[in-house]
């Protein structure tokens, strides 16, 4: 296994700066944000205009900093209710897949998404039409297309899961489509699911791991229940994301389960900690907290 980081926590930095920062801290891989430039989301690589010079630059600079490209990250809604938006997402996913093929075969991460106006069954039926061509395109280039298990409650008007890959029951349906999992244990704590127990049966379908923690507040849970706030959606819920080591995830048991199950990919820090974000200095400190937590477990 290798220890890496998702570049999205430092959207204003160049990929050159991020490679230097990763090497300075001790990270061995980058999960590179590839949202469309100008979309307002992080973009450290423009996959829609990737030239041969760009691919050669990536190879040489990653090698110079002894760093691996662990994944391309584009997390949007392929089941968006607006047909035009859905088509835009599909086209950009294709561009990410093609770029990953040219860059050596790193997996591509996305969401399954959801149309909140349709039932879960209706959404899954549409996913069965949308994803097989993408999986086939990826497979032709030796790419694994993977989905993250984030619930994305902010995509649903009532705060229900807006991304239908949030629990093992749904993972199994998605694996049948040829998809893999970018596993993030932090999302399971807010659903009452044990992250280690949920992981063990599916390690062979895990293409990548995102390391994010979550801190829970049981007294608030007694007010809202597991779904979280319904009326006061902008207020504090009963859990929040933290840097690895500052929440409830048992990282020792989780990494041990990965090793035992034969996982040999990257554990990539995704920093969304409200304490350790907001400024470059905060992010740097948060990355170092995560590194100190995980480095003794993920053997260099």
Short mmCIF file of C-alpha atoms in Angstrom, two decimals:
data_model
loop_
_atom_site.label_atom_id
_atom_site.label_comp_id
_atom_site.label_asym_id
_atom_site.label_seq_id
_atom_site.Cartn_x
_atom_site.Cartn_y
_atom_site.Cartn_z
CA UNK A 1 0.00 0.00 0.00
CA UNK A 2 0.93 3.64 -0.47
CA UNK A 3 -0.17 6.75 1.37
CA UNK A 4 -1.44 9.65 -0.73
CA UNK A 5 -3.71 12.68 -0.76
CA UNK A 6 -6.61 14.06 -2.77
CA UNK A 7 -5.61 17.38 -4.33
CA UNK A 8 -9.06 18.96 -3.92
CA UNK A 9 -8.21 20.37 -0.46
CA UNK A 10 -5.78 22.83 -2.10
CA UNK A 11 -7.68 24.01 -5.20
CA UNK A 12 -5.55 27.09 -5.83
CA UNK A 13 -2.22 25.28 -5.89
CA UNK A 14 -0.66 24.01 -9.09
CA UNK A 15 0.05 20.34 -9.63
CA UNK A 16 3.76 21.18 -9.41
CA UNK A 17 3.25 22.73 -5.98
CA UNK A 18 1.16 19.78 -4.85
CA UNK A 19 3.85 17.31 -5.90
CA UNK A 20 6.42 19.26 -3.90
CA UNK A 21 4.10 19.45 -0.89
CA UNK A 22 3.36 15.73 -1.02
CA UNK A 23 7.05 14.87 -1.19
CA UNK A 24 7.86 17.25 1.69
CA UNK A 25 5.28 15.67 4.00
CA UNK A 26 6.02 12.11 2.89
CA UNK A 27 3.01 11.21 0.74
CA UNK A 28 3.68 8.79 -2.10
CA UNK A 29 0.63 9.35 -4.35
CA UNK A 30 -1.77 12.00 -5.59
CA UNK A 31 -5.47 11.52 -6.33
CA UNK A 32 -5.87 14.36 -8.83
CA UNK A 33 -9.01 16.50 -9.04
CA UNK A 34 -10.28 16.67 -12.64
CA UNK A 35 -13.53 18.64 -12.56
CA UNK A 36 -14.00 20.79 -15.69
CA UNK A 37 -11.99 24.03 -15.52
CA UNK A 38 -14.26 26.97 -14.74
CA UNK A 39 -16.89 24.78 -13.05
CA UNK A 40 -16.14 26.16 -9.60
CA UNK A 41 -14.88 22.75 -8.45
CA UNK A 42 -11.20 21.83 -8.06
CA UNK A 43 -9.35 21.12 -11.29
CA UNK A 44 -5.67 20.26 -11.30
CA UNK A 45 -5.70 18.56 -14.70
CA UNK A 46 -7.74 19.56 -17.75
CA UNK A 47 -8.62 16.15 -19.17
CA UNK A 48 -10.58 17.63 -22.07
CA UNK A 49 -7.48 19.22 -23.61
CA UNK A 50 -4.80 16.72 -22.63
CA UNK A 51 -1.88 16.87 -25.05
CA UNK A 52 1.04 14.51 -25.51
CA UNK A 53 3.17 17.18 -23.86
CA UNK A 54 0.86 17.14 -20.84
CA UNK A 55 1.09 13.38 -20.47
CA UNK A 56 4.89 13.47 -20.75
CA UNK A 57 5.01 16.28 -18.16
CA UNK A 58 2.88 14.18 -15.80
CA UNK A 59 5.10 11.14 -16.21
CA UNK A 60 8.35 13.01 -15.72
CA UNK A 61 7.24 15.21 -12.80
CA UNK A 62 5.54 12.40 -10.88
CA UNK A 63 8.69 10.30 -11.32
CA UNK A 64 10.90 13.21 -10.24
CA UNK A 65 9.00 13.49 -6.97
CA UNK A 66 8.78 9.69 -6.55
CA UNK A 67 4.99 9.97 -6.64
CA UNK A 68 2.22 7.78 -8.09
CA UNK A 69 -0.96 8.96 -9.79
CA UNK A 70 -3.47 7.03 -7.69
CA UNK A 71 -6.74 8.13 -9.36
CA UNK A 72 -8.55 10.83 -11.31
CA UNK A 73 -11.34 12.38 -9.23
CA UNK A 74 -14.53 13.70 -10.84
CA UNK A 75 -17.51 13.40 -8.51
CA UNK A 76 -20.69 14.64 -10.16
CA UNK A 77 -24.22 13.33 -10.76
CA UNK A 78 -24.53 11.00 -13.79
CA UNK A 79 -28.24 10.55 -12.94
CA UNK A 80 -28.96 14.28 -12.82
CA UNK A 81 -32.67 15.01 -13.53
CA UNK A 82 -31.80 17.55 -16.25
CA UNK A 83 -30.96 15.67 -19.49
CA UNK A 84 -28.50 18.33 -20.63
CA UNK A 85 -26.62 18.22 -17.35
CA UNK A 86 -26.63 14.43 -17.38
CA UNK A 87 -25.11 14.44 -20.86
CA UNK A 88 -22.43 16.95 -19.79
CA UNK A 89 -21.44 14.69 -16.89
CA UNK A 90 -21.29 11.65 -19.18
CA UNK A 91 -19.03 13.40 -21.67
CA UNK A 92 -16.65 14.58 -18.98
CA UNK A 93 -16.51 11.10 -17.45
CA UNK A 94 -15.53 9.75 -20.87
CA UNK A 95 -12.77 12.37 -21.05
CA UNK A 96 -11.52 11.31 -17.60
CA UNK A 97 -11.47 7.66 -18.65
CA UNK A 98 -9.55 8.44 -21.83
CA UNK A 99 -7.07 10.61 -19.92
CA UNK A 100 -6.52 7.88 -17.34
CA UNK A 101 -5.78 5.45 -20.16
CA UNK A 102 -3.15 7.78 -21.60
CA UNK A 103 -1.62 8.38 -18.17
CA UNK A 104 -0.96 4.75 -17.35
CA UNK A 105 -4.21 3.25 -16.09
CA UNK A 106 -5.13 4.97 -12.82
CA UNK A 107 -8.76 4.35 -11.78
CA UNK A 108 -11.40 7.02 -12.32
CA UNK A 109 -13.71 7.98 -9.46
CA UNK A 110 -17.24 9.34 -9.68
CA UNK A 111 -20.66 9.09 -8.03
CA UNK A 112 -23.64 7.03 -9.12
CA UNK A 113 -25.78 10.04 -8.24
CA UNK A 114 -29.55 10.20 -8.16
CA UNK A 115 -32.62 11.85 -9.65
CA UNK A 116 -34.39 12.88 -6.41
CA UNK A 117 -37.76 12.89 -8.18
CA UNK A 118 -37.59 9.14 -8.82
CA UNK A 119 -37.52 6.09 -6.57
CA UNK A 120 -34.36 4.19 -5.76
CA UNK A 121 -35.51 1.34 -8.01
CA UNK A 122 -36.14 3.72 -10.90
CA UNK A 123 -32.73 5.31 -10.46
CA UNK A 124 -30.98 1.95 -10.37
CA UNK A 125 -32.77 0.93 -13.56
CA UNK A 126 -31.41 4.06 -15.26
CA UNK A 127 -27.94 3.37 -13.88
CA UNK A 128 -28.10 -0.04 -15.55
CA UNK A 129 -28.42 1.79 -18.89
CA UNK A 130 -25.93 4.60 -18.29
CA UNK A 131 -22.96 2.86 -16.69
CA UNK A 132 -22.28 -0.30 -18.75
CA UNK A 133 -21.03 1.71 -21.79
CA UNK A 134 -18.76 3.72 -19.47
CA UNK A 135 -17.49 0.55 -17.80
CA UNK A 136 -16.84 -0.97 -21.24
CA UNK A 137 -14.97 2.15 -22.40
CA UNK A 138 -12.86 2.00 -19.23
CA UNK A 139 -12.21 -1.72 -19.55
CA UNK A 140 -10.94 -1.33 -23.11
CA UNK A 141 -8.20 0.93 -21.74
CA UNK A 142 -7.45 -1.10 -18.62
CA UNK A 143 -9.20 1.41 -16.36
CA UNK A 144 -11.34 0.60 -13.34
CA UNK A 145 -14.33 2.93 -13.03
CA UNK A 146 -15.19 3.34 -9.36
CA UNK A 147 -17.89 5.04 -7.29
CA UNK A 148 -17.56 6.56 -3.84
CA UNK A 149 -19.91 5.63 -0.99
CA UNK A 150 -20.75 9.24 -0.05
CA UNK A 151 -24.48 9.73 0.70
CA UNK A 152 -24.53 13.33 -0.69
CA UNK A 153 -27.57 14.38 1.35
CA UNK A 154 -27.21 17.89 -0.05
CA UNK A 155 -28.34 16.56 -3.44
CA UNK A 156 -31.78 15.62 -2.04
CA UNK A 157 -34.41 18.22 -1.07
CA UNK A 158 -35.19 16.45 2.23
CA UNK A 159 -31.63 15.40 3.09
CA UNK A 160 -32.01 11.77 2.08
CA UNK A 161 -29.11 10.10 0.27
CA UNK A 162 -28.57 11.75 -3.10
CA UNK A 163 -25.90 9.27 -4.24
CA UNK A 164 -27.05 5.66 -4.42
CA UNK A 165 -23.80 4.01 -3.38
CA UNK A 166 -23.97 4.72 0.32
CA UNK A 167 -24.46 1.21 1.79
CA UNK A 168 -23.33 -2.37 1.06
CA UNK A 169 -26.84 -3.35 -0.10
CA UNK A 170 -26.39 -0.95 -3.01
CA UNK A 171 -22.71 -1.68 -3.60
CA UNK A 172 -23.61 -5.21 -4.64
CA UNK A 173 -25.94 -3.91 -7.38
CA UNK A 174 -23.21 -1.59 -8.64
CA UNK A 175 -20.55 -4.29 -8.64
CA UNK A 176 -22.87 -6.28 -10.93
CA UNK A 177 -22.49 -3.40 -13.43
CA UNK A 178 -18.71 -3.80 -13.39
CA UNK A 179 -18.06 -0.84 -11.10
CA UNK A 180 -15.53 -0.73 -8.29
CA UNK A 181 -15.52 1.13 -4.98
CA UNK A 182 -13.54 4.14 -3.82
CA UNK A 183 -14.03 3.35 -0.17
CA UNK A 184 -14.41 6.20 2.35
CA UNK A 185 -15.10 4.95 5.90
CA UNK A 186 -16.17 8.36 7.25
CA UNK A 187 -19.51 8.25 5.43
CA UNK A 188 -20.62 5.04 7.13
CA UNK A 189 -20.48 6.40 10.67
CA UNK A 190 -23.34 8.78 9.97
CA UNK A 191 -25.45 5.85 8.75
CA UNK A 192 -24.90 3.64 11.80
CA UNK A 193 -22.66 1.25 9.84
CA UNK A 194 -19.41 -0.17 11.21
CA UNK A 195 -16.78 0.85 8.61
CA UNK A 196 -14.52 -2.15 9.25
CA UNK A 197 -17.26 -4.79 9.26
CA UNK A 198 -18.78 -3.28 6.09
CA UNK A 199 -15.43 -3.32 4.30
CA UNK A 200 -14.29 -6.90 4.90
CA UNK A 201 -16.59 -8.77 2.45
CA UNK A 202 -15.86 -6.39 -0.43
CA UNK A 203 -12.13 -5.72 -0.38
CA UNK A 204 -11.69 -7.40 -3.76
CA UNK A 205 -13.94 -4.68 -5.27
CA UNK A 206 -12.08 -1.79 -3.63
CA UNK A 207 -9.96 0.00 -6.24
CA UNK A 208 -8.96 2.93 -4.03
CA UNK A 209 -9.40 4.15 -0.45
CA UNK A 210 -10.10 7.68 0.73
CA UNK A 211 -8.95 8.38 4.28
CA UNK A 212 -11.36 10.69 6.02
CA UNK A 213 -12.61 10.53 9.60
CA UNK A 214 -15.85 11.62 11.29
CA UNK A 215 -16.59 12.85 14.80
CA UNK A 216 -20.04 12.05 16.22
CA UNK A 217 -22.11 13.86 18.84
CA UNK A 218 -24.55 11.37 20.44
CA UNK A 219 -26.60 14.06 22.23
CA UNK A 220 -27.40 15.73 18.91
CA UNK A 221 -28.26 12.34 17.40
CA UNK A 222 -30.92 11.96 20.10
CA UNK A 223 -32.58 15.09 18.69
CA UNK A 224 -32.31 14.41 14.96
CA UNK A 225 -31.96 10.65 14.55
CA UNK A 226 -29.69 9.06 11.96
CA UNK A 227 -31.02 11.03 8.95
CA UNK A 228 -29.86 14.27 10.60
CA UNK A 229 -31.60 17.67 10.70
CA UNK A 230 -34.70 18.00 8.52
CA UNK A 231 -36.04 21.48 9.36
CA UNK A 232 -32.74 23.19 10.16
CA UNK A 233 -30.65 21.86 7.27
CA UNK A 234 -28.08 24.65 7.62
CA UNK A 235 -27.49 24.02 11.33
CA UNK A 236 -25.01 21.68 12.97
CA UNK A 237 -25.92 18.02 12.61
CA UNK A 238 -24.84 15.19 14.87
CA UNK A 239 -21.52 14.44 13.16
CA UNK A 240 -18.79 16.24 11.23
CA UNK A 241 -15.83 15.23 9.08
CA UNK A 242 -12.38 15.23 10.70
CA UNK A 243 -8.81 14.51 9.69
CA UNK A 244 -7.84 10.85 10.18
CA UNK A 245 -7.13 10.25 13.85
CA UNK A 246 -9.47 12.97 15.14
CA UNK A 247 -12.73 11.04 14.78
CA UNK A 248 -14.24 7.64 15.48
CA UNK A 249 -12.80 5.49 12.67
CA UNK A 250 -10.63 2.65 13.98
CA UNK A 251 -7.79 3.14 11.51
CA UNK A 252 -5.65 0.39 13.00
CA UNK A 253 -8.38 -2.21 12.41
CA UNK A 254 -9.36 -0.77 9.03
CA UNK A 255 -5.84 -0.78 7.57
CA UNK A 256 -5.26 -4.24 9.05
CA UNK A 257 -8.43 -5.46 7.28
CA UNK A 258 -7.13 -4.01 3.99
CA UNK A 259 -3.80 -5.80 4.36
CA UNK A 260 -5.49 -9.05 5.37
CA UNK A 261 -7.82 -8.82 2.37
CA UNK A 262 -4.94 -8.33 -0.06
CA UNK A 263 -5.49 -4.66 -0.91
CA UNK A 264 -2.31 -3.17 -2.34
CA UNK A 265 -3.53 0.20 -3.63
CA UNK A 266 -3.43 3.74 -2.24
CA UNK A 267 -4.92 5.16 0.95
CA UNK A 268 -5.60 8.77 -0.05
CA UNK A 269 -6.24 11.49 2.53
CA UNK A 270 -9.34 13.55 1.73
CA UNK A 271 -9.26 16.59 4.01
CA UNK A 272 -12.68 18.12 4.77
CA UNK A 273 -12.08 18.86 8.44
CA UNK A 274 -13.69 22.22 9.38
CA UNK A 275 -10.85 22.84 11.85
CA UNK A 276 -8.04 22.08 9.42
CA UNK A 277 -9.29 23.72 6.22
CA UNK A 278 -9.93 27.30 5.10
CA UNK A 279 -6.32 28.39 4.67
CA UNK A 280 -3.27 26.80 3.12
CA UNK A 281 -1.62 26.74 6.54
CA UNK A 282 -4.58 24.93 8.10
CA UNK A 283 -4.66 22.39 5.29
CA UNK A 284 -0.94 21.77 5.63
CA UNK A 285 -1.38 21.15 9.37
CA UNK A 286 -4.36 18.85 8.75
CA UNK A 287 -2.40 16.83 6.21
CA UNK A 288 0.39 16.41 8.71
CA UNK A 289 -2.09 15.24 11.37
CA UNK A 290 -3.42 12.67 8.89
CA UNK A 291 0.08 11.61 7.90
CA UNK A 292 1.17 11.05 11.49
CA UNK A 293 -1.95 8.95 12.11
CA UNK A 294 -1.63 6.76 9.03
CA UNK A 295 2.10 6.46 8.40
CA UNK A 296 2.69 3.95 11.21
CA UNK A 297 -0.08 1.78 9.74
CA UNK A 298 0.52 2.07 5.99
CA UNK A 299 3.99 0.64 5.57
CA UNK A 300 6.19 2.87 3.44
#
